[in-house]
């Protein structure tokens, strides 16, 4: 009724939302350089993992026209093994001021690592931060292969005794639930795989460059675990990728066109890590609330995005993540996810325009962030017509997940 005081908890919640809106990374930080240390099939890198990381960082500094000794921070994720102090020593850095590692989620942290680096800069904890990821699976073992283990704990203790050993098996169950509940057909997954391979044919860096994929070959490929064919599953690779961030007011001092952080978010839904696959929202990529946070910070929405780089550990997760970011309702997936809609330059939503994890390189998703930077710069090998805003979605169906929206100076 009129004049009734607002409950205290409602006032507190409103104040919290307002305060969060005032604390933003939007437009405060820019990417000034990107680089790679080379990409190889798993086990075939000629260099150890630490050297790959250094090569990628030096390439990103060269792209920016930056003296590597000016770096004063590092950020990574996925339990990267390359210690920040050791990197600082090898690069001759004057002083290390920030070193952050995103917990959990594997490739789900690829965007959160960028957000952590940006937060360090915005808070004055560092001035020039490198985000990197390096993998040498020949040196440290394959992600996609289950070796002999003497003990198991946590989630695996509920799964491995019943033969659920590898990521495709674990994630297939969640995708099957989503497909069943919303009537999603196999053709939607196939369109995502075909789009990735299509874009890889224009990208000389892509490991699947020169190895096109068509619908007949996709359909004839062996099942890994239903609903995943061989070409629904990401590659396993060695390599490294890196990007350099500075405060926005410094961005124009460097050689490359700056790309600005418009929004970033990370997190997990209620009871996302409930054991034995008992999460309440089981048929989900985990992005519903995280997507809301991203759009709120950016002040933009799905219709403003010119291209999407979405982590494909498996194609089914991409379907779920795109729906949860508002590009279509789950029931519309079959109509939206057709090849013509997903390929540059004429598709409604160009997807994974460098080839992504499926066809460029599985660099734990950081290569997707580099491609988003290229899209905003206008230098992609499969350039989308609209380049002012490019979205990156980290690994779906893990916990926590993260996302990132990058934009041009015109979006500020």
XYZ file of C-alpha atoms in Angstrom, residues 7-406:
400
model
C 11.635 -4.037 3.573
C 15.245 -3.731 4.712
C 16.445 -6.727 2.686
C 14.881 -5.244 -0.470
C 16.623 -1.913 0.145
C 19.934 -3.680 0.684
C 19.533 -5.723 -2.502
C 18.735 -2.592 -4.513
C 21.709 -0.756 -3.052
C 23.973 -3.704 -3.875
C 22.861 -3.751 -7.519
C 23.362 0.012 -7.817
C 26.815 -0.181 -6.236
C 27.807 -3.032 -8.536
C 26.723 -1.001 -11.565
C 29.043 1.793 -10.431
C 31.953 -0.665 -10.130
C 32.633 -1.514 -13.742
C 35.482 -2.473 -16.032
C 33.675 -1.057 -19.050
C 36.047 1.038 -21.142
C 38.775 1.118 -18.482
C 41.212 -1.331 -20.057
C 42.357 -2.134 -23.591
C 44.084 -5.005 -25.360
C 47.134 -3.590 -27.155
C 48.840 -6.751 -28.407
C 48.181 -10.401 -29.215
C 50.552 -13.245 -30.038
C 50.995 -16.987 -30.377
C 53.870 -19.339 -29.690
C 52.904 -21.699 -32.523
C 50.256 -24.429 -32.704
C 50.856 -28.181 -33.090
C 49.042 -31.470 -32.744
C 49.341 -32.788 -29.187
C 52.799 -34.120 -28.421
C 54.434 -32.537 -31.459
C 55.699 -29.204 -30.119
C 59.449 -28.819 -30.650
C 59.619 -26.644 -27.515
C 58.816 -27.211 -23.841
C 55.752 -25.521 -22.402
C 57.664 -22.681 -20.685
C 59.396 -21.694 -23.922
C 56.043 -21.735 -25.747
C 54.640 -19.302 -23.167
C 57.627 -16.985 -23.587
C 57.324 -17.054 -27.381
C 53.631 -16.109 -27.222
C 54.272 -13.272 -24.771
C 57.127 -11.879 -26.878
C 54.932 -12.070 -29.997
C 52.177 -10.126 -28.213
C 54.694 -7.490 -27.106
C 56.001 -7.183 -30.664
C 52.444 -6.718 -31.931
C 51.970 -3.902 -29.406
C 55.388 -2.309 -29.924
C 56.013 -2.851 -26.211
C 59.284 -3.514 -24.390
C 58.599 -6.792 -22.513
C 60.354 -5.384 -19.463
C 57.391 -3.007 -18.997
C 55.101 -5.942 -18.119
C 54.333 -6.000 -14.402
C 51.578 -8.584 -14.170
C 50.461 -11.999 -15.397
C 47.093 -13.739 -15.414
C 46.207 -17.276 -16.431
C 43.751 -20.107 -15.725
C 43.278 -23.843 -16.066
C 46.131 -24.562 -13.635
C 48.729 -23.235 -16.071
C 52.097 -24.571 -14.968
C 54.214 -21.554 -15.965
C 54.979 -19.635 -12.807
C 54.669 -15.846 -13.032
C 57.902 -15.160 -11.125
C 59.833 -17.436 -13.438
C 58.323 -15.755 -16.506
C 59.219 -12.358 -15.056
C 62.799 -13.467 -14.532
C 63.138 -14.872 -18.045
C 61.726 -11.691 -19.591
C 63.890 -9.355 -17.521
C 60.878 -7.599 -16.007
C 61.810 -4.794 -13.618
C 59.142 -5.581 -11.037
C 56.302 -8.071 -10.762
C 53.220 -6.488 -9.172
C 50.330 -8.831 -9.969
C 49.973 -12.594 -10.537
C 46.494 -14.131 -10.691
C 45.209 -17.604 -11.523
C 41.511 -18.264 -12.155
C 40.282 -21.209 -10.123
C 38.547 -24.213 -11.629
C 36.555 -24.699 -14.755
C 39.496 -25.411 -17.087
C 38.726 -23.530 -20.299
C 35.779 -21.918 -18.555
C 38.315 -19.463 -17.148
C 39.693 -18.136 -20.443
C 37.621 -14.946 -20.242
C 37.856 -14.650 -16.459
C 41.651 -14.490 -16.728
C 41.279 -11.422 -18.960
C 38.827 -9.912 -16.471
C 41.228 -10.575 -13.584
C 44.041 -8.859 -15.485
C 41.775 -5.905 -16.281
C 40.655 -5.660 -12.654
C 44.283 -5.497 -11.480
C 44.916 -2.591 -13.852
C 41.683 -0.772 -12.993
C 42.426 -1.106 -9.259
C 45.957 0.232 -9.648
C 47.579 -3.069 -8.735
C 49.440 -3.251 -12.062
C 49.995 -1.180 -15.188
C 50.663 -3.735 -17.945
C 49.350 -7.287 -17.589
C 49.817 -10.292 -19.864
C 47.144 -12.990 -20.074
C 48.579 -16.268 -21.353
C 47.967 -19.996 -21.695
C 50.526 -22.605 -22.720
C 50.139 -26.333 -23.312
C 52.667 -29.022 -24.171
C 50.746 -32.241 -23.850
C 53.700 -34.277 -25.036
C 55.564 -33.010 -22.001
C 52.790 -33.264 -19.418
C 50.201 -35.723 -20.782
C 46.974 -35.511 -22.785
C 43.816 -33.924 -21.440
C 41.592 -36.276 -23.404
C 43.210 -39.546 -22.396
C 42.529 -41.359 -19.139
C 45.682 -43.042 -17.835
C 45.945 -45.578 -15.058
C 45.051 -44.177 -11.645
C 45.329 -45.835 -8.254
C 42.904 -43.575 -6.386
C 40.018 -41.302 -7.334
C 38.061 -38.674 -5.428
C 35.424 -36.005 -5.880
C 33.150 -36.193 -8.920
C 35.243 -38.939 -10.538
C 34.513 -41.271 -7.630
C 30.852 -41.261 -8.659
C 31.593 -41.758 -12.365
C 34.688 -43.828 -13.085
C 33.484 -47.057 -11.397
C 30.641 -47.050 -13.955
C 32.841 -46.400 -16.992
C 32.289 -42.647 -17.281
C 35.950 -41.850 -17.767
C 36.488 -38.991 -20.212
C 35.043 -35.495 -20.783
C 32.941 -36.487 -23.836
C 31.060 -39.021 -21.734
C 30.439 -36.607 -18.866
C 29.259 -33.718 -21.017
C 27.221 -35.831 -23.436
C 24.692 -36.571 -20.720
C 24.024 -32.888 -20.106
C 23.709 -32.145 -23.820
C 21.351 -35.099 -24.316
C 19.103 -33.713 -21.584
C 19.056 -30.272 -23.234
C 18.379 -31.711 -26.686
C 15.580 -33.897 -25.359
C 13.897 -31.095 -23.418
C 13.972 -28.606 -26.305
C 13.752 -30.808 -29.379
C 17.219 -29.894 -30.655
C 18.288 -32.001 -33.623
C 21.712 -33.344 -34.572
C 21.780 -30.957 -37.544
C 22.257 -28.007 -35.156
C 25.447 -29.563 -33.781
C 26.603 -30.390 -37.297
C 26.156 -26.767 -38.436
C 28.496 -25.579 -35.678
C 31.198 -28.057 -36.678
C 30.848 -27.169 -40.367
C 31.096 -23.433 -39.606
C 34.321 -23.916 -37.650
C 35.915 -25.967 -40.433
C 34.660 -23.522 -43.061
C 36.428 -20.614 -41.366
C 39.595 -22.645 -40.808
C 40.024 -22.991 -44.575
C 40.681 -19.225 -44.776
C 43.058 -19.234 -41.794
C 46.626 -20.395 -42.505
C 47.311 -20.691 -38.744
C 44.562 -23.292 -38.354
C 45.655 -26.884 -37.939
C 42.676 -27.959 -40.065
C 43.518 -25.483 -42.833
C 43.378 -27.430 -46.098
C 41.226 -30.171 -44.526
C 37.611 -29.146 -45.239
C 34.596 -30.822 -43.698
C 31.232 -31.392 -45.358
C 27.940 -32.763 -44.083
C 28.482 -36.227 -45.550
C 31.865 -36.609 -43.867
C 30.456 -35.360 -40.564
C 27.543 -37.811 -40.716
C 29.839 -40.710 -41.622
C 32.304 -40.013 -38.792
C 32.314 -42.391 -35.860
C 30.375 -41.769 -32.687
C 32.516 -40.794 -29.711
C 29.591 -40.827 -27.312
C 26.094 -39.916 -28.463
C 25.248 -37.155 -29.420
C 28.903 -36.401 -30.244
C 30.420 -37.516 -33.520
C 34.184 -37.236 -33.954
C 33.831 -33.738 -35.412
C 31.755 -32.508 -32.467
C 34.805 -32.848 -30.210
C 37.663 -30.369 -29.888
C 41.209 -31.143 -30.931
C 44.107 -31.700 -28.530
C 47.046 -29.438 -29.187
C 50.357 -28.003 -28.038
C 51.048 -24.294 -28.243
C 50.625 -20.975 -26.489
C 48.685 -17.731 -26.825
C 48.957 -14.374 -25.065
C 47.541 -10.866 -24.997
C 48.703 -7.630 -23.374
C 46.432 -5.181 -21.521
C 46.969 -1.619 -20.313
C 44.745 1.150 -18.959
C 42.539 2.711 -21.633
C 44.178 6.148 -21.332
C 47.502 4.614 -22.438
C 46.068 2.500 -25.254
C 46.784 4.928 -28.090
C 50.498 5.054 -27.180
C 51.192 1.661 -28.766
C 51.600 0.326 -32.271
C 48.452 -1.763 -32.724
C 44.838 -0.609 -32.783
C 43.515 -0.917 -29.216
C 40.500 -3.090 -28.453
C 38.511 -2.183 -25.351
C 36.948 -4.366 -22.697
C 33.221 -3.605 -22.616
C 32.040 -6.308 -20.264
C 33.142 -9.446 -18.462
C 31.535 -11.872 -16.044
C 32.220 -15.199 -14.379
C 30.497 -17.540 -11.983
C 28.268 -20.563 -11.541
C 24.565 -21.177 -10.883
C 23.102 -22.560 -7.663
C 24.616 -25.957 -6.747
C 26.370 -26.184 -10.099
C 28.979 -28.573 -8.690
C 26.566 -30.917 -6.951
C 28.204 -34.339 -7.119
C 26.984 -37.294 -9.131
C 25.587 -34.915 -11.754
C 22.860 -33.596 -9.472
C 22.951 -29.894 -10.395
C 19.371 -28.547 -10.319
C 19.706 -26.991 -13.787
C 21.357 -30.020 -15.336
C 20.718 -29.420 -19.057
C 22.508 -26.077 -19.029
C 25.803 -24.497 -20.057
C 25.834 -22.516 -16.811
C 25.573 -19.084 -18.445
C 22.101 -17.748 -17.668
C 23.083 -15.391 -14.822
C 26.621 -14.853 -16.130
C 25.229 -13.614 -19.447
C 22.938 -11.173 -17.608
C 25.945 -9.766 -15.733
C 27.900 -9.336 -18.969
C 25.142 -7.479 -20.825
C 24.501 -5.288 -17.789
C 28.140 -4.191 -17.542
C 28.496 -3.667 -21.286
C 25.230 -1.767 -21.704
C 24.718 -3.797 -24.876
C 22.805 -6.905 -25.909
C 22.902 -9.817 -28.341
C 21.700 -7.681 -31.255
C 24.807 -5.467 -30.921
C 27.254 -8.350 -31.402
C 28.912 -8.750 -34.803
C 30.570 -12.117 -34.185
C 30.879 -14.779 -31.490
C 33.844 -16.918 -30.537
C 32.323 -19.715 -28.444
C 34.419 -22.396 -26.774
C 33.590 -25.779 -28.278
C 34.837 -28.494 -26.012
C 31.826 -30.108 -27.692
C 29.360 -28.578 -30.159
C 26.349 -29.255 -27.943
C 27.694 -26.863 -25.346
C 27.804 -24.097 -27.945
C 24.088 -24.557 -28.644
C 23.320 -24.216 -24.951
C 25.636 -21.228 -24.401
C 24.312 -19.256 -27.374
C 20.750 -19.781 -26.196
C 21.627 -18.698 -22.663
C 23.226 -15.517 -24.031
C 19.933 -14.639 -25.702
C 20.701 -15.163 -29.389
C 17.696 -17.469 -29.705
C 15.330 -19.438 -27.488
C 16.269 -23.103 -27.038
C 13.210 -24.123 -29.073
C 14.524 -22.000 -31.980
C 17.932 -23.697 -32.129
C 17.126 -25.848 -35.166
C 16.039 -22.828 -37.212
C 18.863 -20.526 -36.110
C 21.769 -22.973 -36.200
C 22.146 -23.581 -39.909
C 25.422 -23.161 -41.738
C 24.403 -20.090 -43.717
C 23.660 -18.199 -40.492
C 27.035 -18.992 -38.929
C 29.581 -18.211 -41.642
C 31.233 -14.908 -42.443
C 30.685 -12.529 -44.123
C 26.973 -13.005 -44.838
C 25.708 -15.018 -41.854
C 23.442 -13.591 -39.179
C 25.973 -14.501 -36.478
C 29.476 -15.432 -37.715
C 30.750 -18.076 -35.307
C 34.317 -19.122 -34.465
C 35.757 -17.244 -37.388
C 39.316 -18.564 -36.958
C 38.179 -22.190 -36.701
C 37.911 -22.355 -32.917
C 38.872 -25.320 -30.764
C 37.527 -27.686 -33.412
C 39.591 -26.520 -36.370
C 42.124 -23.792 -35.509
C 43.707 -24.954 -32.281
C 42.640 -26.109 -28.849
C 44.565 -23.544 -26.835
C 42.152 -23.950 -23.952
C 40.048 -21.150 -25.440
C 42.511 -18.272 -25.288
C 42.865 -18.381 -29.075
C 39.179 -17.368 -29.164
C 39.997 -14.134 -27.326
C 42.764 -13.384 -29.839
C 40.312 -13.905 -32.691
C 37.807 -11.539 -31.068
C 40.553 -8.909 -30.968
C 41.191 -9.478 -34.688
C 37.499 -9.122 -35.434
C 37.327 -5.734 -33.707
C 40.526 -4.626 -35.440
C 39.145 -5.797 -38.777
C 42.059 -8.172 -39.449
C 40.391 -11.595 -39.221
C 40.839 -14.037 -42.073
C 37.030 -14.400 -42.011
C 36.067 -10.856 -41.142
C 32.490 -10.177 -40.058
C 30.848 -7.052 -41.538
C 29.996 -5.678 -38.091
C 33.157 -5.402 -36.041
C 32.406 -2.953 -33.233
C 31.545 -5.659 -30.669
C 32.828 -9.257 -30.485
C 31.721 -11.765 -27.858
C 33.816 -14.571 -26.358
C 32.181 -17.423 -24.423
C 34.398 -19.672 -22.314
C 33.996 -23.417 -21.866
C 30.322 -24.345 -21.255
C 29.101 -26.927 -18.742
C 32.037 -26.425 -16.361
C 32.111 -24.439 -13.122
C 32.792 -21.577 -12.987
C 32.259 -20.262 -16.520
C 33.150 -16.831 -17.915
C 32.537 -14.524 -20.864
C 33.944 -11.354 -22.376
C 32.737 -8.588 -24.688
C 35.379 -6.621 -26.598
